[in-house]
Tab-separated table of C-alpha atoms in Angstrom:
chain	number	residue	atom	x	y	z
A	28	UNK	CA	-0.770	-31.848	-25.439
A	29	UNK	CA	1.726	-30.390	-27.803
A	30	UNK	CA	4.274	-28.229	-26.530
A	31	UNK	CA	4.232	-24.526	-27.353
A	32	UNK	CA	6.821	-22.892	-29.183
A	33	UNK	CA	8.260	-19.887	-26.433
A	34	UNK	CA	11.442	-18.625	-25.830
A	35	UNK	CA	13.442	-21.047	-23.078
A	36	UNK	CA	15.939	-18.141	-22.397
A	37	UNK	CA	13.132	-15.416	-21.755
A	38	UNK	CA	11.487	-17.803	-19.213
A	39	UNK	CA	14.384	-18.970	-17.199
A	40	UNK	CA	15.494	-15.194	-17.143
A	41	UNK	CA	11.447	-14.473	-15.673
A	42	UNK	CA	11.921	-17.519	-13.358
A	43	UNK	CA	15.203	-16.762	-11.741
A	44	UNK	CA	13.871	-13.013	-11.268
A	45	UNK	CA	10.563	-14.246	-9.682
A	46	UNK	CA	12.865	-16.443	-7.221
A	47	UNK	CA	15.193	-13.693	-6.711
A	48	UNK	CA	12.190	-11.346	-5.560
A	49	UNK	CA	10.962	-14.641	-3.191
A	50	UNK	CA	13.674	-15.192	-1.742
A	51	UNK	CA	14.196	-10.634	-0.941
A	52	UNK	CA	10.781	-10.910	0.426
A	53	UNK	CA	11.360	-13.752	2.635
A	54	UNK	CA	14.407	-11.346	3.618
A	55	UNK	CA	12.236	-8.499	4.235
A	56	UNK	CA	8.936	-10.540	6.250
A	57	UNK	CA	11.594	-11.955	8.452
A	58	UNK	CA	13.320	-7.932	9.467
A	59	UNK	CA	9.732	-6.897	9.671
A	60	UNK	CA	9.279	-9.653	12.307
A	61	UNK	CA	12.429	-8.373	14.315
A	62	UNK	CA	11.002	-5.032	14.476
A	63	UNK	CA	7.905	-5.909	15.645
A	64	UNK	CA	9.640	-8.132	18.526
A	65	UNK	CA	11.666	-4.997	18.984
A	66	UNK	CA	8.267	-3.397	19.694
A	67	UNK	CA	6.997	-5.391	22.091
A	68	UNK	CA	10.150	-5.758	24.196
A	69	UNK	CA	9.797	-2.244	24.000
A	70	UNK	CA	6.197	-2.550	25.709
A	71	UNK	CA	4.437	-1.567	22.571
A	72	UNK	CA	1.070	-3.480	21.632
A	73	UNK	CA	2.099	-4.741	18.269
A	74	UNK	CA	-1.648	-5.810	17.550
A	75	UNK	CA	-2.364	-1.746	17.766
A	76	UNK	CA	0.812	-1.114	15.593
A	77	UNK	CA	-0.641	-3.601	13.380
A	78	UNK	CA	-3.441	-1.910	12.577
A	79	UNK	CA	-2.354	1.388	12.683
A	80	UNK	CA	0.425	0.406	10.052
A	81	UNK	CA	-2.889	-0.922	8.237
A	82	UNK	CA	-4.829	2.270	8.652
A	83	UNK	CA	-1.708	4.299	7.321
A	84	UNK	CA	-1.933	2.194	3.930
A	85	UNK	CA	-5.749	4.207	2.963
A	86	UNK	CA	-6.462	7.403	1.923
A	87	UNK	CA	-8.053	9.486	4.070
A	88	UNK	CA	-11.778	9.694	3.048
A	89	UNK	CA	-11.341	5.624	3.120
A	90	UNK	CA	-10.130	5.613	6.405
A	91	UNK	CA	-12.902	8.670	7.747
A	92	UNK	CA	-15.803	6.499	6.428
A	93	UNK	CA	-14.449	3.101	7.718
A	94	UNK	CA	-14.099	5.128	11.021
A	95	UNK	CA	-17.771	5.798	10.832
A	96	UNK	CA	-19.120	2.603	9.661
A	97	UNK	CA	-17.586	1.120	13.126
A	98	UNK	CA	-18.795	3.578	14.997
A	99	UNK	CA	-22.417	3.387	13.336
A	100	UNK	CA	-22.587	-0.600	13.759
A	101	UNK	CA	-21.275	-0.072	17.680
A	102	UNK	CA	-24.423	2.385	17.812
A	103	UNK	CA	-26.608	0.213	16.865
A	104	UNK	CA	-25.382	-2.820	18.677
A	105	UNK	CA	-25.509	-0.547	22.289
A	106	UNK	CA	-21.991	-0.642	22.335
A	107	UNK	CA	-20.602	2.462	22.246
């Protein structure tokens, strides 16, 4: 396979930036985890914070008709 002719300084550079942005998120995953410990010491249900972290994240009308899709299959399965 012959080698392709690329610019070794411009790929280290990408490299180290793409470990450098690993290594912040492993940083920031492990101070999310704190909090949510915090929570539940706290007596929160971090399941429900979970999700409504989750919910947050989608626009409204998203959100509205997921809302009513649940509600609609819970209908039908006798559920609600």
């Amino acid at each position: 396979m012959p080698i392709p002719n690329f610019d070794k300084g411009s790929l280290k550079s990408l490299v180290e930036r793409i470990e450098r942005l690993e290594e912040e998120k492993k940083a920031i995953s492990e101070d999310i985890k704190e909090i949510f410990t915090e929570a539940k010491g706290n007596g929160y249900d971090v399941k429900i914070m979970r999700k409504i972290i989750a919910m947050r994240r989608q626009d409204e009308g998203k959100r509205r008709e997921e809302a009513e899709l649940v509600d609609l299959y819970l209908s039908a399965l006798g559920d609600e």
